[in-house]
Amino acid sequence: MKIAKTIEEVRLQVKEWRAQGLTVGLVPTMGYLHEGHASLIDASHRDNDRTVVSDFVNPMQFSPSEDLESYPRDIEHDAQLVEAHGGDLIFHPEPEEMYHKGFSSFVDMTVLTEELCGLSRPIHFRGVCTVVSKLFNIVQPDRAYFGKKDAQQLAVIRHMVDDLNMNLEIIGCPIVREADGLAKSSRNTYLNDAERKAALVLSQAVFLGMDMVRQGEKNCDVILNQMKAHIQSEPLAKMDYVKIVDCETMQQISVLDRPALCAMAVYIGKTRLIDNFFTEDIEK
Ligand code: AMP
């Protein structure tokens, strides 16, 4: 397993694999890898001959008030995890390698990025679409793997690939959770003991919502009101949003008459956490 710091190294390696007729999967990450990331690497390892994991905290998707500087990083640990899960190459560039002086081209998307996380993080998806496009161009994978944990991101990437005729397949992978339900996230390391306990309101609200859907509730307000009441019962939690949207358009709906996404962002202390469920994934 190799760590490449430059675009040229990645290109040379992928060219060599292509010359041997091998398929390539890409798992884009911001590093500080956990079992959620590992599940994407496992999926890529299953589907492809070679797997590239990008490990890059992308400055472009953070606004000045966000946690770019404090975002956790540990490339040695990441390298061990990638190797243990069958990854073949880590792409770990410096920001200057990805954004040279004078960088001025962006991939911007309307509509889908204007709801949910896009409302509280207005420049976020432009940064995500731009860096993911660059990674697709650098690696030119057959398939790329994204977690349903970042459900809006997955929808945005699928839409971008479709809009811009990018020649690869996007694979969405299930949310990996801690034993008590909390969705795994690199940002969970910010939580102190009391916050870690309080953070359970997110997954508990998700399970509550899923149960109501399973029992046949179709009225989105009825579902959302119960979920919100549960989150509000936790003093350390401050709701950013809890919404039910059409899976593809990310626009709010009031009745569950089509495949929907129920997504939330909640501050636990200063840490903003997200969780969600897709109605289509609920086993009847
Ligand atoms: P990040 O490093 O947080 O940017 O995440 C990189 C990729 O891993 C994204 O596609 C995430 O959706 C995915 N991911 C992060 N946490 C989880 C999780 N708990 N379960 C499944 N996928 C995840």
XYZ file of C-alpha atoms and ligand atoms in Angstrom:
307
model
C 0.000 0.000 0.000
C 1.484 3.323 -1.113
C 0.878 6.933 -0.065
C 1.028 9.399 -2.964
C 1.405 13.105 -2.251
C 1.254 14.302 -5.851
C -1.264 14.102 -8.693
C 1.476 12.837 -10.984
C 2.210 9.829 -8.757
C -1.478 8.886 -8.734
C -1.762 9.258 -12.513
C 1.309 7.059 -13.101
C 0.044 4.335 -10.769
C -3.464 4.315 -12.265
C -1.973 4.255 -15.793
C 0.039 1.179 -14.849
C -3.097 -0.557 -13.504
C -5.085 0.382 -16.602
C -2.344 -1.067 -18.821
C -2.895 -4.357 -16.982
C -6.643 -4.138 -17.630
C -7.514 -3.625 -13.951
C -10.610 -1.801 -12.649
C -10.261 1.035 -10.152
C -12.529 2.179 -7.291
C -12.206 5.540 -5.508
C -13.186 6.326 -1.903
C -13.022 10.096 -1.255
C -12.479 10.980 2.435
C -11.198 13.744 4.668
C -9.173 11.246 6.699
C -9.246 10.374 10.407
C -10.723 7.131 9.170
C -13.177 4.965 11.135
C -15.388 1.943 10.424
C -17.748 4.088 8.331
C -14.926 4.847 5.893
C -13.726 1.234 6.185
C -17.107 -0.018 4.948
C -16.676 2.067 1.765
C -13.154 0.696 1.251
C -14.498 -2.858 1.779
C -17.208 -2.240 -0.838
C -14.683 -0.877 -3.327
C -12.290 -3.763 -2.647
C -15.160 -6.184 -3.374
C -16.165 -4.515 -6.655
C -12.803 -3.453 -8.140
C -9.293 -4.807 -8.736
C -7.666 -1.749 -7.145
C -8.870 0.840 -4.623
C -7.662 4.420 -4.221
C -8.562 6.264 -0.995
C -8.178 10.030 -1.075
C -7.350 11.526 2.324
C -7.636 15.291 2.058
C -9.216 17.878 4.349
C -10.594 20.075 1.592
C -10.304 23.748 2.647
C -12.767 24.819 -0.051
C -15.749 23.167 1.622
C -15.239 24.917 4.989
C -16.481 28.465 5.647
C -14.192 30.751 7.729
C -16.262 30.093 10.882
C -15.986 26.303 10.576
C -13.511 23.737 11.927
C -10.882 23.499 9.149
C -7.919 24.023 11.496
C -9.145 21.763 14.288
C -10.431 18.981 12.004
C -8.704 15.788 13.279
C -5.876 14.316 11.205
C -3.830 11.100 11.611
C -2.308 9.782 8.390
C -0.389 6.920 10.072
C -3.568 5.496 11.560
C -5.361 6.050 8.222
C -2.644 4.161 6.319
C -3.018 1.162 8.648
C -6.801 1.128 8.258
C -6.669 1.427 4.456
C -4.127 -1.398 4.215
C -6.135 -3.633 6.582
C -9.222 -3.188 4.356
C -7.497 -3.947 1.073
C -6.903 -0.414 -0.218
C -3.994 -0.083 -2.652
C -3.161 3.614 -2.732
C -3.784 6.642 -0.523
C -3.809 10.029 -2.205
C -2.809 12.492 0.510
C -2.001 15.833 -1.134
C -1.152 19.176 0.465
C -3.735 21.907 -0.268
C -1.195 23.569 -2.642
C -1.084 20.399 -4.758
C -4.871 20.533 -5.243
C -5.251 24.321 -5.489
C -2.348 25.950 -7.277
C -1.866 29.719 -7.253
C -4.491 31.317 -9.443
C -6.981 28.454 -9.072
C -10.295 29.861 -10.272
C -12.565 27.131 -11.668
C -15.477 25.758 -9.666
C -18.273 23.226 -10.011
C -21.391 24.870 -8.668
C -24.862 23.367 -8.387
C -28.218 25.062 -7.831
C -31.486 23.660 -6.351
C -30.228 20.457 -4.666
C -27.628 22.400 -2.713
C -30.060 25.064 -1.544
C -31.898 22.916 1.028
C -30.852 21.059 4.218
C -27.102 21.475 4.916
C -26.794 23.920 2.007
C -28.897 26.461 3.950
C -26.582 26.620 6.950
C -23.397 25.897 4.922
C -23.862 28.034 1.770
C -20.420 27.440 0.190
C -20.058 23.823 1.290
C -21.345 21.944 -1.760
C -19.448 24.112 -4.228
C -16.288 22.994 -2.414
C -17.437 19.364 -2.388
C -18.422 19.304 -6.084
C -15.177 21.007 -7.104
C -12.875 18.703 -5.140
C -14.780 15.548 -6.066
C -14.669 16.546 -9.766
C -10.922 17.044 -9.453
C -10.530 13.643 -7.764
C -12.599 12.003 -10.515
C -10.369 13.639 -13.141
C -7.167 12.660 -11.348
C -8.065 9.020 -10.610
C -10.601 8.375 -13.408
C -12.188 5.532 -11.432
C -14.774 3.045 -12.691
C -16.725 3.482 -9.451
C -16.709 5.898 -6.525
C -18.090 5.158 -3.054
C -19.994 7.567 -0.801
C -21.753 7.043 2.532
C -25.484 7.571 3.014
C -24.448 9.293 6.265
C -23.925 12.385 4.062
C -27.184 11.838 2.219
C -27.426 15.236 0.556
C -23.809 14.961 -0.587
C -24.592 11.582 -2.177
C -27.605 13.061 -4.003
C -25.557 16.075 -5.128
C -22.715 13.894 -6.450
C -25.120 11.606 -8.324
C -26.765 14.669 -9.863
C -23.409 16.210 -10.827
C -22.263 12.988 -12.494
C -25.512 12.868 -14.441
C -25.525 16.596 -15.361
C -21.894 16.650 -16.474
C -21.817 13.195 -18.133
C -19.026 11.925 -15.913
C -18.129 8.391 -16.904
C -18.285 6.434 -13.655
C -20.729 4.715 -11.339
C -21.638 6.183 -7.928
C -22.235 3.651 -5.155
C -24.069 4.683 -1.950
C -23.218 2.691 1.210
C -25.243 2.276 4.453
C -24.579 4.328 7.608
C -22.237 2.598 10.070
C -23.165 3.260 13.717
C -21.592 2.852 17.149
C -23.089 0.049 19.296
C -25.418 2.572 20.981
C -26.659 3.970 17.652
C -24.599 7.145 17.168
C -23.547 7.441 13.509
C -19.768 7.168 13.266
C -18.116 10.462 12.394
C -14.642 11.972 12.606
C -16.323 14.885 14.410
C -17.490 12.630 17.283
C -13.980 13.105 18.728
C -14.950 16.711 19.583
C -17.593 15.507 22.080
C -16.904 15.419 25.829
C -18.549 12.696 27.944
C -21.778 14.594 28.594
C -22.039 15.616 24.926
C -21.341 12.069 23.761
C -24.384 10.903 25.777
C -26.483 13.836 24.546
C -25.540 13.066 20.924
C -27.676 9.935 21.107
C -30.784 12.078 20.538
C -29.926 12.132 16.830
C -29.980 8.376 16.264
C -32.874 7.965 18.711
C -34.887 10.485 16.679
C -33.921 8.640 13.479
C -35.108 5.307 14.920
C -38.308 6.966 16.183
C -39.021 8.357 12.700
C -38.247 5.015 11.060
C -40.667 3.254 13.424
C -43.459 5.676 12.593
C -42.894 5.158 8.852
C -42.788 1.390 9.386
C -46.143 1.606 11.157
C -47.637 3.375 8.148
C -47.557 7.063 9.136
C -47.584 9.169 5.961
C -47.985 12.688 7.346
C -44.530 14.287 7.430
C -45.471 16.887 10.079
C -46.669 14.173 12.452
C -43.349 12.321 12.050
C -41.209 15.460 12.271
C -43.023 16.824 15.333
C -42.281 13.669 17.328
C -38.650 13.623 16.206
C -38.203 17.318 17.030
C -39.829 16.922 20.448
C -37.358 14.154 21.253
C -34.358 16.262 20.188
C -35.646 19.285 22.119
C -35.902 17.192 25.288
C -32.074 17.145 25.411
C -30.705 20.393 26.933
C -27.305 20.120 25.189
C -28.906 19.753 21.746
C -29.718 22.672 19.466
C -31.568 21.793 16.280
C -30.294 23.181 12.976
C -32.933 21.339 10.916
C -35.009 18.165 10.784
C -36.774 17.777 7.434
C -38.332 15.280 5.082
C -37.489 15.826 1.422
C -37.938 14.147 -1.947
C -34.940 11.831 -2.370
C -33.908 13.224 -5.722
C -34.808 16.911 -5.641
C -34.117 17.546 -1.921
C -37.314 19.645 -1.843
C -39.577 19.346 1.211
C -42.667 17.176 0.978
C -45.666 16.970 3.291
C -46.911 13.456 2.523
C -44.822 10.289 2.152
C -46.069 9.459 -1.341
C -42.637 8.881 -2.950
C -39.104 7.802 -1.930
C -38.041 10.299 0.724
C -35.076 11.280 2.857
C -35.558 12.348 6.470
C -32.422 14.292 7.423
C -31.270 16.291 10.420
C -28.414 18.460 11.607
C -28.146 19.115 15.329
C -25.562 21.005 17.368
C -24.384 19.157 20.454
C -22.528 21.919 22.263
C -20.393 23.441 19.490
C -20.277 20.267 17.379
C -22.634 20.026 14.426
C -23.704 16.407 13.783
C -25.894 14.934 11.047
C -27.981 11.782 10.732
C -30.794 10.560 8.490
C -32.805 7.728 7.022
C -34.114 6.933 3.557
C -37.697 5.607 3.607
C -36.724 3.135 0.882
C -34.184 1.510 3.234
C -36.737 0.723 5.951
C -37.353 -2.990 6.051
C -41.090 -3.637 6.297
P -15.650 12.320 5.439
O -14.256 11.850 5.702
O -16.422 12.632 6.687
O -15.719 13.394 4.381
O -16.417 11.068 4.823
C -15.922 10.411 3.692
C -16.958 9.429 3.203
O -17.240 8.492 4.229
C -18.292 10.117 2.846
O -18.817 9.519 1.661
C -19.139 9.819 4.040
O -20.532 9.774 3.755
C -18.636 8.437 4.441
N -18.947 8.186 5.849
C -18.586 8.941 6.918
N -19.103 8.418 8.055
C -19.822 7.336 7.692
C -20.608 6.375 8.402
N -20.783 6.444 9.721
N -21.190 5.384 7.705
C -21.044 5.303 6.354
N -20.312 6.167 5.624
C -19.717 7.174 6.281
